[in-house]
Coordinates of C-alpha atoms in Angstrom, one line a residue:
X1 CA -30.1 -3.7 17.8
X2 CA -31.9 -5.0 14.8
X3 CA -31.2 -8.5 13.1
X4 CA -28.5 -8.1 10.7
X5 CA -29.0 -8.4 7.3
X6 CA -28.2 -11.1 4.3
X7 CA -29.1 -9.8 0.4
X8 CA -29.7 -11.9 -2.1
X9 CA -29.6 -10.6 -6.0
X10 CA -31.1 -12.4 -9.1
X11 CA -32.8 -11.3 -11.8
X12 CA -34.3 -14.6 -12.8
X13 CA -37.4 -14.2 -10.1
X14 CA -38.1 -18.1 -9.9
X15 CA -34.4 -18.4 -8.7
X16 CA -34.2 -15.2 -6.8
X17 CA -37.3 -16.7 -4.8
X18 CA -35.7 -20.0 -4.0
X19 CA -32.8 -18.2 -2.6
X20 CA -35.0 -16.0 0.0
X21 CA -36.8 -19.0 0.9
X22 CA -34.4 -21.4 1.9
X23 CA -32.6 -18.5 3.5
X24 CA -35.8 -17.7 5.9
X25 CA -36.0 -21.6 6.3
X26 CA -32.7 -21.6 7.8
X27 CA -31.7 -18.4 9.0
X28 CA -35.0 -15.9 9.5
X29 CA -34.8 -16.3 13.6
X30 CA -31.6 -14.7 13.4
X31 CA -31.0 -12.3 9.9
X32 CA -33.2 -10.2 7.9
X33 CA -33.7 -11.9 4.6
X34 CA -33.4 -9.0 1.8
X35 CA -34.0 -9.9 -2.1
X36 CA -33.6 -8.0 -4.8
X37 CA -33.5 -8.6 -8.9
X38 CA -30.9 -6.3 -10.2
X39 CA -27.8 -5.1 -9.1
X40 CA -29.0 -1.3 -9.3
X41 CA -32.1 -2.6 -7.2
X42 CA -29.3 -4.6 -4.8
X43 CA -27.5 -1.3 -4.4
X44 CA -30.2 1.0 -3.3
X45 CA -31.2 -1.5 -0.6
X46 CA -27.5 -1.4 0.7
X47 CA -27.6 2.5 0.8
X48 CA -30.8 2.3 3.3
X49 CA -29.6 -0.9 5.1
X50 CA -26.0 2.0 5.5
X51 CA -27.9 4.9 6.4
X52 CA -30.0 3.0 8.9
X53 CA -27.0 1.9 10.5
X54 CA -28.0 -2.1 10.0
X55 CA -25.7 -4.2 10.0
X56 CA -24.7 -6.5 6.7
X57 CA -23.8 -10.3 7.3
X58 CA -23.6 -11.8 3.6
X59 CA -24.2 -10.7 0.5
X60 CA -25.2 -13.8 -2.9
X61 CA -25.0 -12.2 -6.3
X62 CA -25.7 -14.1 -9.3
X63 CA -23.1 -14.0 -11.9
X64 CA -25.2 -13.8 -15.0
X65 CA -27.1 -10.3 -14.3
X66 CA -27.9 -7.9 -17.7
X67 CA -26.8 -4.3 -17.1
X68 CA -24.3 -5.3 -14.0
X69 CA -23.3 -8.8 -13.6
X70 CA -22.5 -10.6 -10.2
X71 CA -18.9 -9.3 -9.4
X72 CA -19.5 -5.7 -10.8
X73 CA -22.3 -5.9 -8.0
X74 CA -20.0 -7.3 -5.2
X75 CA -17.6 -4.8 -6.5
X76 CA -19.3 -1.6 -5.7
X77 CA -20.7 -2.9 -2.5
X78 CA -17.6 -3.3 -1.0
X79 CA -17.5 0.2 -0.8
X80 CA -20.5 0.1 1.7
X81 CA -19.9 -2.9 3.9
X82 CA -16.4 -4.0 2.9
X83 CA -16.7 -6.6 5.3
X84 CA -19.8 -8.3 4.6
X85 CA -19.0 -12.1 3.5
X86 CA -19.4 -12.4 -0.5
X87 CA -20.8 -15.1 -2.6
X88 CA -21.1 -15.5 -6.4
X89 CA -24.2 -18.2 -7.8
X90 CA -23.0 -19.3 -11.2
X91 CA -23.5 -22.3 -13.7
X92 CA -21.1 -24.9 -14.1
X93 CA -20.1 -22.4 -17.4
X94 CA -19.0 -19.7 -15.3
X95 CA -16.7 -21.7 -13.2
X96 CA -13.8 -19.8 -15.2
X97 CA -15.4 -16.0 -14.0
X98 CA -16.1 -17.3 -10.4
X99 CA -12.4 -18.1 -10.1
X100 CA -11.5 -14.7 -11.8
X101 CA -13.4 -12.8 -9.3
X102 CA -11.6 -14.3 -6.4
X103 CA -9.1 -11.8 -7.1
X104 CA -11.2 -8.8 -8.1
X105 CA -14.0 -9.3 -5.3
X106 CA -11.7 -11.0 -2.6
X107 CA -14.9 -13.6 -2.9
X108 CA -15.7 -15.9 -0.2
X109 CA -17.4 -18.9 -2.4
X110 CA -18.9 -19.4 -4.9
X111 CA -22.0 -21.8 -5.7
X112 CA -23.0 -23.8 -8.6
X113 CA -26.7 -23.2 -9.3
X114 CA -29.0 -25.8 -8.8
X115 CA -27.7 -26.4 -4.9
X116 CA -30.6 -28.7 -3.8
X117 CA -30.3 -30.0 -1.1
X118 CA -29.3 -27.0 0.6
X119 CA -28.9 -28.5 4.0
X120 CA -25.9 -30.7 1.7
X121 CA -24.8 -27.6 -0.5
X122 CA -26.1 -24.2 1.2
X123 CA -26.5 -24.0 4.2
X124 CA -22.8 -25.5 5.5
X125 CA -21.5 -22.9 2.9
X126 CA -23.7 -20.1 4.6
X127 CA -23.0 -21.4 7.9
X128 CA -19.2 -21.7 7.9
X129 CA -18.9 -17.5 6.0
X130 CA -21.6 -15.9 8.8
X131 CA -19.5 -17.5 11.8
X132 CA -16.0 -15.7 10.1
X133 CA -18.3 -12.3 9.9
X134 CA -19.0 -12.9 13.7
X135 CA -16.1 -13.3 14.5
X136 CA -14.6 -10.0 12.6
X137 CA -14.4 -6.9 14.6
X138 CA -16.3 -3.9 13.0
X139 CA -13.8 -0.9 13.0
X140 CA -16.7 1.3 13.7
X141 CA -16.9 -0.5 17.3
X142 CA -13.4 -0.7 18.3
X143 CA -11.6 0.8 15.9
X144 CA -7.7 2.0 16.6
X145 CA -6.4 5.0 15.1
X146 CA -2.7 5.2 13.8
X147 CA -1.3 8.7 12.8
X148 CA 2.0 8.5 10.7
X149 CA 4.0 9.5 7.6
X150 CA 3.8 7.4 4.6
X151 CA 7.4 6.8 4.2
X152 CA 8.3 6.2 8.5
X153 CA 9.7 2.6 9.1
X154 CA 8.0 2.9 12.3
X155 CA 4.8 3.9 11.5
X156 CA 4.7 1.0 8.8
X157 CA 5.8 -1.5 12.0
X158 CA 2.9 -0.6 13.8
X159 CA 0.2 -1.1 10.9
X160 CA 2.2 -3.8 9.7
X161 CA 1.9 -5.8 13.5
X162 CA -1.9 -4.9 13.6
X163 CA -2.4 -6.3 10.3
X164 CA -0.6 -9.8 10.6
X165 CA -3.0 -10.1 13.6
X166 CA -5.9 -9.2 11.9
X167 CA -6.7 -6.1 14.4
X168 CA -8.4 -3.6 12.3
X169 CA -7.6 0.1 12.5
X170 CA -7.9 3.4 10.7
X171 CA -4.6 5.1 8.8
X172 CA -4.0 8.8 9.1
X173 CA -1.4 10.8 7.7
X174 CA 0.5 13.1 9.7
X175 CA -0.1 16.0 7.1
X176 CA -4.0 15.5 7.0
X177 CA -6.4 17.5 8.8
X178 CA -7.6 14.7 11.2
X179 CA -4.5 13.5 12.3
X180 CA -2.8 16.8 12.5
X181 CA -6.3 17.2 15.3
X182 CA -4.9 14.4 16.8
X183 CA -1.3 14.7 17.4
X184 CA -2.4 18.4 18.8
X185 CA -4.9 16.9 21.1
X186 CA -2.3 14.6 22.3
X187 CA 0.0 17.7 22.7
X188 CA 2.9 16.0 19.8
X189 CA 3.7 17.1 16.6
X190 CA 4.5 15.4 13.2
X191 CA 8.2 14.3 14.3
X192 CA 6.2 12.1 17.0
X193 CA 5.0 9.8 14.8
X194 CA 3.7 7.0 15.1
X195 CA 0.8 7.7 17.3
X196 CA -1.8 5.5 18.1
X197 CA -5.0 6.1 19.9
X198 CA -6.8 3.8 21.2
X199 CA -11.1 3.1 21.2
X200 CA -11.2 4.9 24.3
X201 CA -8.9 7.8 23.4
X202 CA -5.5 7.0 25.2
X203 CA -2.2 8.1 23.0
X204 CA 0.9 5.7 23.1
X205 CA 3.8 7.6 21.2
X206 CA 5.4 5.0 19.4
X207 CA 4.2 1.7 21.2
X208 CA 6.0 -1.5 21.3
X209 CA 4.6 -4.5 20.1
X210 CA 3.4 -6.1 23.2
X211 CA 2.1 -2.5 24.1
X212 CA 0.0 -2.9 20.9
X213 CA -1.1 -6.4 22.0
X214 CA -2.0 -5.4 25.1
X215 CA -4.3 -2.9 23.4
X216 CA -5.6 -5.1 21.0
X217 CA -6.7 -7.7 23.4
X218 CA -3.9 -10.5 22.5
X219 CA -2.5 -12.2 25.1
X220 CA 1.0 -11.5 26.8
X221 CA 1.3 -13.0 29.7
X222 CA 1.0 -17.4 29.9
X223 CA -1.8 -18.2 32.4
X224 CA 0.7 -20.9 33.9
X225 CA 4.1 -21.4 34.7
X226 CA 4.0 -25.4 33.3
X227 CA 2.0 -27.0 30.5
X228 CA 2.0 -30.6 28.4
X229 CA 3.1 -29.1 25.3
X230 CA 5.0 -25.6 24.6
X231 CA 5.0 -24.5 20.8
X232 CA 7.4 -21.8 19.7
X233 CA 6.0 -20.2 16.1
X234 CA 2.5 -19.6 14.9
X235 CA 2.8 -20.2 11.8
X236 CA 1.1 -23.6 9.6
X237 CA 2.9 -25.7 11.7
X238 CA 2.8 -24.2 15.0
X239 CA -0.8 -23.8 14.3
X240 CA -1.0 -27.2 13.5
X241 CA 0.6 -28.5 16.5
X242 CA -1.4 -26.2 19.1
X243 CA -4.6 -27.2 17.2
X244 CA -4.5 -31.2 17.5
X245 CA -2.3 -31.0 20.8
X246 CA -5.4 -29.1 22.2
X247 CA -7.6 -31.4 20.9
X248 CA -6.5 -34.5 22.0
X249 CA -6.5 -32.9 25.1
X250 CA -3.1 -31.8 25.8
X251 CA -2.2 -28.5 28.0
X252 CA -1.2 -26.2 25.0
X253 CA 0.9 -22.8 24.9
X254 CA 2.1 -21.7 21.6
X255 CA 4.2 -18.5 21.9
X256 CA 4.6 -16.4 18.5
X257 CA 7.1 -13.6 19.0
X258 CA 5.0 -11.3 16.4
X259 CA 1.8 -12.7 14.4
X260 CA 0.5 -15.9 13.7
X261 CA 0.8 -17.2 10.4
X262 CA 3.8 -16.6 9.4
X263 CA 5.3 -16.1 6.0
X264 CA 1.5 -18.1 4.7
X265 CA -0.1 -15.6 6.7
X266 CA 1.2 -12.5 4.4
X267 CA -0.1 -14.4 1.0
X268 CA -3.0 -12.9 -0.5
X269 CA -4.0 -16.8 -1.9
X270 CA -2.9 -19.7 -1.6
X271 CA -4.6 -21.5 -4.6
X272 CA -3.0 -25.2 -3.9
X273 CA -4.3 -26.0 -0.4
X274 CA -6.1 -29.1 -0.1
X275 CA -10.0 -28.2 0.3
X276 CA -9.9 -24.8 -0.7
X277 CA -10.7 -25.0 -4.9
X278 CA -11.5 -21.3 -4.4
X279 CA -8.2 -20.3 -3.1
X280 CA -8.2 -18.7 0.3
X281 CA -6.0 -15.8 1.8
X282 CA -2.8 -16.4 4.0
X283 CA -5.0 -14.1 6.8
X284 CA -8.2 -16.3 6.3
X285 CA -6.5 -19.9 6.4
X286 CA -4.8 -18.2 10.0
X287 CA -7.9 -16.4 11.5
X288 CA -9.3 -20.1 11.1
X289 CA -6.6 -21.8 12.6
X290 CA -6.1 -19.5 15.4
X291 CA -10.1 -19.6 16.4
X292 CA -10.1 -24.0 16.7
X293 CA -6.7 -24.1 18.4
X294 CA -8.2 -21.5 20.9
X295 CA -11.6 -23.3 20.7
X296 CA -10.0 -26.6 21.8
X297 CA -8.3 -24.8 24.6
X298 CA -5.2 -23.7 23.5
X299 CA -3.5 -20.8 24.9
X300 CA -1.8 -18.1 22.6
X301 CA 1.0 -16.0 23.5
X302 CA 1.7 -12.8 21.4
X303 CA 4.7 -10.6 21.5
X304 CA 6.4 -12.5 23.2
X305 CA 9.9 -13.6 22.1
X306 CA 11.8 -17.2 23.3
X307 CA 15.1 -16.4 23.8
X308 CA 16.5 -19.7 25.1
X309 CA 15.7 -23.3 25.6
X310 CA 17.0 -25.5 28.7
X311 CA 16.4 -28.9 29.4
X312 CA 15.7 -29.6 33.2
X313 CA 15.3 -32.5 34.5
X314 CA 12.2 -34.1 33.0
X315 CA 10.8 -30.3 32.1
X316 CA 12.1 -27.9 28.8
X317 CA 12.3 -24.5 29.7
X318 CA 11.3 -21.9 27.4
X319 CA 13.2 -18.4 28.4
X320 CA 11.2 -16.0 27.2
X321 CA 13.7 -12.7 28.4
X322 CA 15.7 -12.5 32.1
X323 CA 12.5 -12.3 34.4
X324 CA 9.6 -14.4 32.5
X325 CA 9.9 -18.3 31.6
X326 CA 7.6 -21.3 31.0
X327 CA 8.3 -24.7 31.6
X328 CA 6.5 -28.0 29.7
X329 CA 6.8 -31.7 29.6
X330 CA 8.0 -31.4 25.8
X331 CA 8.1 -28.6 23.0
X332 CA 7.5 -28.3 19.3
X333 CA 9.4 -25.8 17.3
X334 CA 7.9 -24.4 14.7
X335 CA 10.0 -20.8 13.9
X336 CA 9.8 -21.2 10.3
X337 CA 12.0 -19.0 8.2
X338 CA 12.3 -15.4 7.1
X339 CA 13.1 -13.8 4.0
X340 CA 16.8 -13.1 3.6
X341 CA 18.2 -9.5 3.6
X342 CA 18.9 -8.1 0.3
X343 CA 22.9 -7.4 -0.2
X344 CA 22.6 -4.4 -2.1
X345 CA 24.1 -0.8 -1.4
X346 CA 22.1 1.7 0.6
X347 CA 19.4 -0.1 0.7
X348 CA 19.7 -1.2 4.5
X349 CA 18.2 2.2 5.6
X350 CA 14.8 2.2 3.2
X351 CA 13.6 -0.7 5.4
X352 CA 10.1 -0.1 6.1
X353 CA 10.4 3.1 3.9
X354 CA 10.2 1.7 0.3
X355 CA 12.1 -1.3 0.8
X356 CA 9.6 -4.2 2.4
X357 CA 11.0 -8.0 3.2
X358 CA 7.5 -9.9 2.2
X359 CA 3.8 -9.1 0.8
X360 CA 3.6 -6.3 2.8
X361 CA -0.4 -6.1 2.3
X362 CA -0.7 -2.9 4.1
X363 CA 0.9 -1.1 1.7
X364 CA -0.8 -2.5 -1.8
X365 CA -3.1 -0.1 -1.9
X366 CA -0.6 2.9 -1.2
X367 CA 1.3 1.6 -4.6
X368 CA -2.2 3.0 -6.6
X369 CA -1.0 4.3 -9.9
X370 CA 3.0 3.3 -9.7
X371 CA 5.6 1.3 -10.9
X372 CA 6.3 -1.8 -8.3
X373 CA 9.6 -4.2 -8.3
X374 CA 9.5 -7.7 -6.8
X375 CA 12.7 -9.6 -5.9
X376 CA 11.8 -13.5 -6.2
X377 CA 10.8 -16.7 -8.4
X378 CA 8.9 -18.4 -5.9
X379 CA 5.3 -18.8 -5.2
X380 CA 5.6 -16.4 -2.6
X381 CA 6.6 -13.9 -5.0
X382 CA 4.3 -14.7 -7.8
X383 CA 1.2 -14.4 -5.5
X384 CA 2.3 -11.3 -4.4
X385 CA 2.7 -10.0 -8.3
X386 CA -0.9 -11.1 -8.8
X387 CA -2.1 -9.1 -5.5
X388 CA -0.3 -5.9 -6.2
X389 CA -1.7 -5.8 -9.9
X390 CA -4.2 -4.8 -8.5
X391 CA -3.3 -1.6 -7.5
X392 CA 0.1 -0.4 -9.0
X393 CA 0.6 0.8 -12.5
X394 CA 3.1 -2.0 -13.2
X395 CA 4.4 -4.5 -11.3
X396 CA 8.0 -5.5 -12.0
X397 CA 9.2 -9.0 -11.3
X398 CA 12.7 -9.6 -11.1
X399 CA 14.5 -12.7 -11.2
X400 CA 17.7 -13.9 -11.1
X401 CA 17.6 -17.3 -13.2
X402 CA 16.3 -17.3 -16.8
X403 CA 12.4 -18.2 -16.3
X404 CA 9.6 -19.0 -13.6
X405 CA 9.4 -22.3 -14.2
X406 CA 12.4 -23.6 -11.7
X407 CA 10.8 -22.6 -9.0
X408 CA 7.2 -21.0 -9.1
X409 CA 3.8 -23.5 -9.4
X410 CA 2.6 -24.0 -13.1
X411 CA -1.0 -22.6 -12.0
X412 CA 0.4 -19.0 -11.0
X413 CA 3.2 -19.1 -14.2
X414 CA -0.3 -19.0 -15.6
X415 CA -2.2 -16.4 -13.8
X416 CA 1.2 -13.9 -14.1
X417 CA 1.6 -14.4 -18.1
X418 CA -2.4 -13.6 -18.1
X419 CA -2.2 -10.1 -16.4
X420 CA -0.7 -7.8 -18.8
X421 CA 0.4 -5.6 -16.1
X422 CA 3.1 -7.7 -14.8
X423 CA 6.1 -7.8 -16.1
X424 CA 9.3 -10.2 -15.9
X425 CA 13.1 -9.7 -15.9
X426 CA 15.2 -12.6 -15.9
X427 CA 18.6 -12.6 -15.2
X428 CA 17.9 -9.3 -13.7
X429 CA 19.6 -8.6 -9.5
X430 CA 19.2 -5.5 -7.4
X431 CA 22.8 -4.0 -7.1
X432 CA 21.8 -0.5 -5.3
X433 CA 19.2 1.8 -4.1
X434 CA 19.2 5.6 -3.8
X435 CA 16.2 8.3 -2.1
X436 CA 15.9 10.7 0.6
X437 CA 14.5 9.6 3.1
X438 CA 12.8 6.9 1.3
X439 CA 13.6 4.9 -1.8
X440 CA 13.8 6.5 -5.0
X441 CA 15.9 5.0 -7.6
X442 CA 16.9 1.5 -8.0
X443 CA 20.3 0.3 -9.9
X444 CA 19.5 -3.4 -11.8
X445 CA 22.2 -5.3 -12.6
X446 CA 22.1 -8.3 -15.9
X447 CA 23.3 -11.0 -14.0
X448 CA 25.3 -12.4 -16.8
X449 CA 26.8 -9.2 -18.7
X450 CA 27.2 -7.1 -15.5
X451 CA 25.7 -4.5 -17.6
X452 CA 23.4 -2.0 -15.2
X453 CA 20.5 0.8 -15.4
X454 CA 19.0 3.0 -12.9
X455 CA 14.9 3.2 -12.7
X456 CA 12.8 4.9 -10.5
X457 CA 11.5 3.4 -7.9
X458 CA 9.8 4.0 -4.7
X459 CA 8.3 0.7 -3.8
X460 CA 10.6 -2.3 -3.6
X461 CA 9.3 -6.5 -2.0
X462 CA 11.8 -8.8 -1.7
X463 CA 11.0 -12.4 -1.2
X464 CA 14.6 -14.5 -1.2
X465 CA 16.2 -17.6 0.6
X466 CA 15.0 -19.2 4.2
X467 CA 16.8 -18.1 7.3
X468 CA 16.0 -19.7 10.3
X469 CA 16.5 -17.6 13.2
X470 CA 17.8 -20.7 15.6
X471 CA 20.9 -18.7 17.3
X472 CA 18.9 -19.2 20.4
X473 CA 18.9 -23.0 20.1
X474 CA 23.1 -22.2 19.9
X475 CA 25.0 -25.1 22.0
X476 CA 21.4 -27.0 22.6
X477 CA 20.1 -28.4 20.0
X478 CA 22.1 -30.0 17.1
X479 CA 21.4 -27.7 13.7
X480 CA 22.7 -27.7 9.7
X481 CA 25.7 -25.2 8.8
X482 CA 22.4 -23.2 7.6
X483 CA 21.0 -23.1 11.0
X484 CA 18.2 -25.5 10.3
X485 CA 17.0 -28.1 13.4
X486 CA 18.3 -32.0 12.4
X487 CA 16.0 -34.4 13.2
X488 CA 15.3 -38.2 13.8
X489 CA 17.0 -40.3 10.8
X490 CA 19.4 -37.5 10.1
X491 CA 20.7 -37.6 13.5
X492 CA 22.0 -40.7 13.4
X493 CA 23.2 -41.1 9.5
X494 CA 26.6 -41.7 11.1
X495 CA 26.0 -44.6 13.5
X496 CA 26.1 -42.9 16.4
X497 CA 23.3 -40.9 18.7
X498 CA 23.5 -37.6 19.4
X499 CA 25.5 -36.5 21.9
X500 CA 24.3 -36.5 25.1
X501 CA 21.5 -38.9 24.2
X502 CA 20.4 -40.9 27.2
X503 CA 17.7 -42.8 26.4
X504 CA 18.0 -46.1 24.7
X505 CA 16.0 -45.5 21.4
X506 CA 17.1 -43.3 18.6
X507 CA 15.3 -40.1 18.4
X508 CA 12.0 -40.1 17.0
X509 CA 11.4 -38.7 12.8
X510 CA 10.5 -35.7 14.4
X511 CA 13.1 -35.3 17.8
X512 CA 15.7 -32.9 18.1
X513 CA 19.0 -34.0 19.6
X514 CA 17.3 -33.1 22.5
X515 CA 14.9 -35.8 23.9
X516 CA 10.9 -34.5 24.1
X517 CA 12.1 -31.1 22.0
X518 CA 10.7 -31.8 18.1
X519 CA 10.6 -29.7 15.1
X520 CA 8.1 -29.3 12.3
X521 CA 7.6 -27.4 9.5
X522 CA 10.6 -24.9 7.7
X523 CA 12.5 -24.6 10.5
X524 CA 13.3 -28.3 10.3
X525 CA 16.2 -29.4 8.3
X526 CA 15.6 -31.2 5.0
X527 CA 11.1 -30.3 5.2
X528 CA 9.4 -29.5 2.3
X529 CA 8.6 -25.6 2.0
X530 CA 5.0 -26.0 1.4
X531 CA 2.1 -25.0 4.1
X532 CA 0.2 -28.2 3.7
X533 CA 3.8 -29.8 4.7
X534 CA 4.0 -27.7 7.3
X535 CA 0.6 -28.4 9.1
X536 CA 1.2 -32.1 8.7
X537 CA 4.4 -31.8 10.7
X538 CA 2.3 -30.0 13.3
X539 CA -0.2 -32.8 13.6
X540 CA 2.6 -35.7 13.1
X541 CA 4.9 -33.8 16.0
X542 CA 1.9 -34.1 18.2
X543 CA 1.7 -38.1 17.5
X544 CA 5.4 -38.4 18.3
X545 CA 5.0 -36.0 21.6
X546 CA 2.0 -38.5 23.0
X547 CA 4.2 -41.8 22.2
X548 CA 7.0 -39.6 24.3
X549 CA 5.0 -39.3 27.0
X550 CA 3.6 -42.5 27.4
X551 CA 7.4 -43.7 27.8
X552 CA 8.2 -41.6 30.6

């Protein structure tokens, strides 16, 4: 198989030169190095590079181009090699665009011209983009095919699982041609759905998630039956905890009951992380995570779902259902939260059919051309109005306060009141939903007359309250009357240790009522909801786990 290919575009030639040659310096061995000096130009050589079958790696557009600029480039190439990595050269003056076309482009970086000395401003840039390409799957390779209706709550389960764990597949409608061919070759019909096939043609009718896992090459069954350090949740924190517990040479397990990331892993950017001026997705910041905790030797578990926690002896035993268990010297939970259930009539049974708790990124570009209503005032909301702008006609944001600014970062109050097709209600609830078989109509309610309306409405995101989902931890470990895990100070405010408490120190900042089990992140009570929060719990849980251990 040939080399595959980076492209560089500039019209200046003096610059466009520059770029091919430190690229051949560094990277020549290994990549076909491809100028051109025009977009058009830049275009044509993708076409060949397509219909040749080579492969694309990275693609570096100048901004400043006559005739097509930088990101009208990047933006038609995406059709052709939609995962090739992307990188805009600008001036310090086009800062402003670069940032724009992070949300037009999905950009990668973006690199202030002069960049001498590359080996300082290139080449770790280059370096860091190629080994995320490497390490995405082309669908063309191993690509899964999902047959489904548009408006089945279990067909949107199945994409939705694949996506959180970045899995790539191809959609087909049950009414199209091509996957009417393949429910008949699989002998089902359209009431069937979903269907998925897999790269080497077996059917699963409606597959459950660890099915899926199985399929996709996750993990689902632990390697051992005891390990140093047991994290429940992969999300920032979980991540965070499996990453420097690996490192520092711990035996790691982290068991996530459906995709790492969590809630951070459904934004489309997150714009306030430190080291990421560029913004980066909730999917990139988790592919990255998840490849160094499995590069320092942590093992993942997917689809797999704890169900209770014991404490035996010197071990913590994680149950993960009546036959399967894992046992480790202590454990780090790091569930999170999940949005809360909207009270509203009817709309229980649109769930997954028009009604969607978070981003729901598999169905943005579905929304092309309609009207879309967001429930929420946080950032989780806002970025999620900024994403779906991008495809729906208008995107309604609905809140129930009088303004953004109680709860929603200053930066995206900014980027919302710049995109004229995003609206915002205040003082606005959902009181009622109506369809068949999917959401139609939606009944608003003004929060301080009472006064409602009916609009139509097929597409519906709701992004309220935190509930942690700690009913397992019931009669175990000491939680708020919300359901949160207390910790460390909090444990004692009263005087007195936990009961049951048997060692002769108070429970570390971190430590559960239950000696060697810590929390981090949302699910702990009284954190800050933030994912750089979150992954500092992860590392800080890991400090306290090594001081427990020392003591024993």
């Amino acid at each position: 198989m040939a080399n595959p290919t980076i492209l560089s575009v500039d019209d200046d030639p003096a610059v466009s030169r520059a770029v091919a040659r430190d690229l051949r310096r560094q990277y020549g061995d290994r990549y076909r190095i491809v100028r051109a000096l025009s977009g058009g130009d830049a275009l044509d050589a993708l076409r060949e590079i397509k219909l040749r079958g080579d492969r694309l790696a990275l693609m570096l557009a100048d901004y400043r181009m006559p005739h097509m600029n930088g990101i009208e480039f990047l933006e038609a190439a995406m059709d052709l090699f939609p995962l090739a990595r992307r990188v805009l050269l600008t001036a310090y003056s086009d800062t402003e665009a670069a940032i724009d076309a992070i949300n037009v482009v999905d950009l990668d970086h973006y690199l202030l011209k002069p960049w001498s000395p590359p080996e300082q401003h290139l080449y770790p840039v280059i370096d860091g983009l190629l080994e995320l390409w490497h390490a995405t799957p082309d669908p063309g390779e191993t690509e899964i095919r999902v047959v489904g209706h548009r408006w089945s709550a279990p067909s949107f389960a199945v994409r939705d699982f694949l996506t959180r764990n970045l899995v790539p597949y191809r959609w087909l409608l049950s009414d199209e041609p091509e996957g009417q061919r393949l429910l008949a070759a699989a002998g089902l019909s359209a009431a069937d759905v979903p269907l998925v096939v897999t790269p080497e043609g077996k059917p699963l009718v409606s597959p459950t998630e660890r099915e899926l896992a199985a399929q996709a090459g996750l993990s689902t069954v632990p390697a051992s039956d005891f390990y140093d350090l047991a994290v429940v949740g992969g999300g920032p924190a979980g991540l965070g905890a499996a990453v420097y517990g690996a490192s520092e040479g711990l035996r790691t397990i982290l068991v996530e009951e459906r995709a790492t990331g969590g809630q951070a892993g459904q934004s489309s950017r997150i714009e306030n992380y430190l080291g990421f001026p560029d913004g980066v997705s909730g999917s990139q910041l988790t592919d990255r995570a998840r490849r160094q905790a499995l590069k320092f030797g942590a093992e993942i578990l997917s689809a797999q779902r704890v169900v209770a926690l014991e404490a035996a002896g010197a071990g913590r035993v994680l149950h993960l259902g009546p036959d399967s268990s894992i046992a480790a010297h202590t454990v780090v939970l790091a569930t999170g939260v999940s949005y809360r259930r909207l009270a509203a009539t009817g709309l229980d049974e649109f769930a997954g059919a028009g009604v969607f708790y978070g981003s729901a990124v598999t169905e943005a570009p579905s929304c092309s051309g309609e009207d879309v209503y967001i429930v929420g005032g946080a950032n989780s909301a806002g970025q999620a109005a900024v994403h779906f702008s991008r495809y729906a006609r208008r995107v309604h944001v609905l809140v129930r306060q009088g303004d953004l600014a109680r709860s929603m970062s200053s930066y995206l109050i900014d980027q919302i009141n710049g995109i004229g097709t995003i609206e915002i209600h205040p003082w606005t609830e959902v009181s009622g939903g109506v369809g068949d078989g999917h959401l139609q109509q939606l009944t608003l309610r003004d929060s301080r007359s009472g006064a409602e309306r009916t609009v139509a409405a097929s597409w519906l995101f709701v992004f309220i309250g935190a509930e942690p989902h700690t009913q397992w931890l019931e009669g175990v470990v000491t939680r708020d009357e919300r359901g949160f895990v207390v910790t460390g100070p909090d444990l004692v405010a009263g005087g007195d240790r936990p009961a049951g408490w048997r060692l002769p120190r108070d429970p570390y900042h971190l430590e559960s009522s239950v000696p060697g089990v810590f929390a981090a992140g949302d699910v702990r009570s009284s954190s800050v909801k933030r994912v750089a929060s979150a992954v500092g719990e992860g590392a800080m849980a890991v400090s306290l786990v090594h001081r427990y251990l020392e003591a024993q």
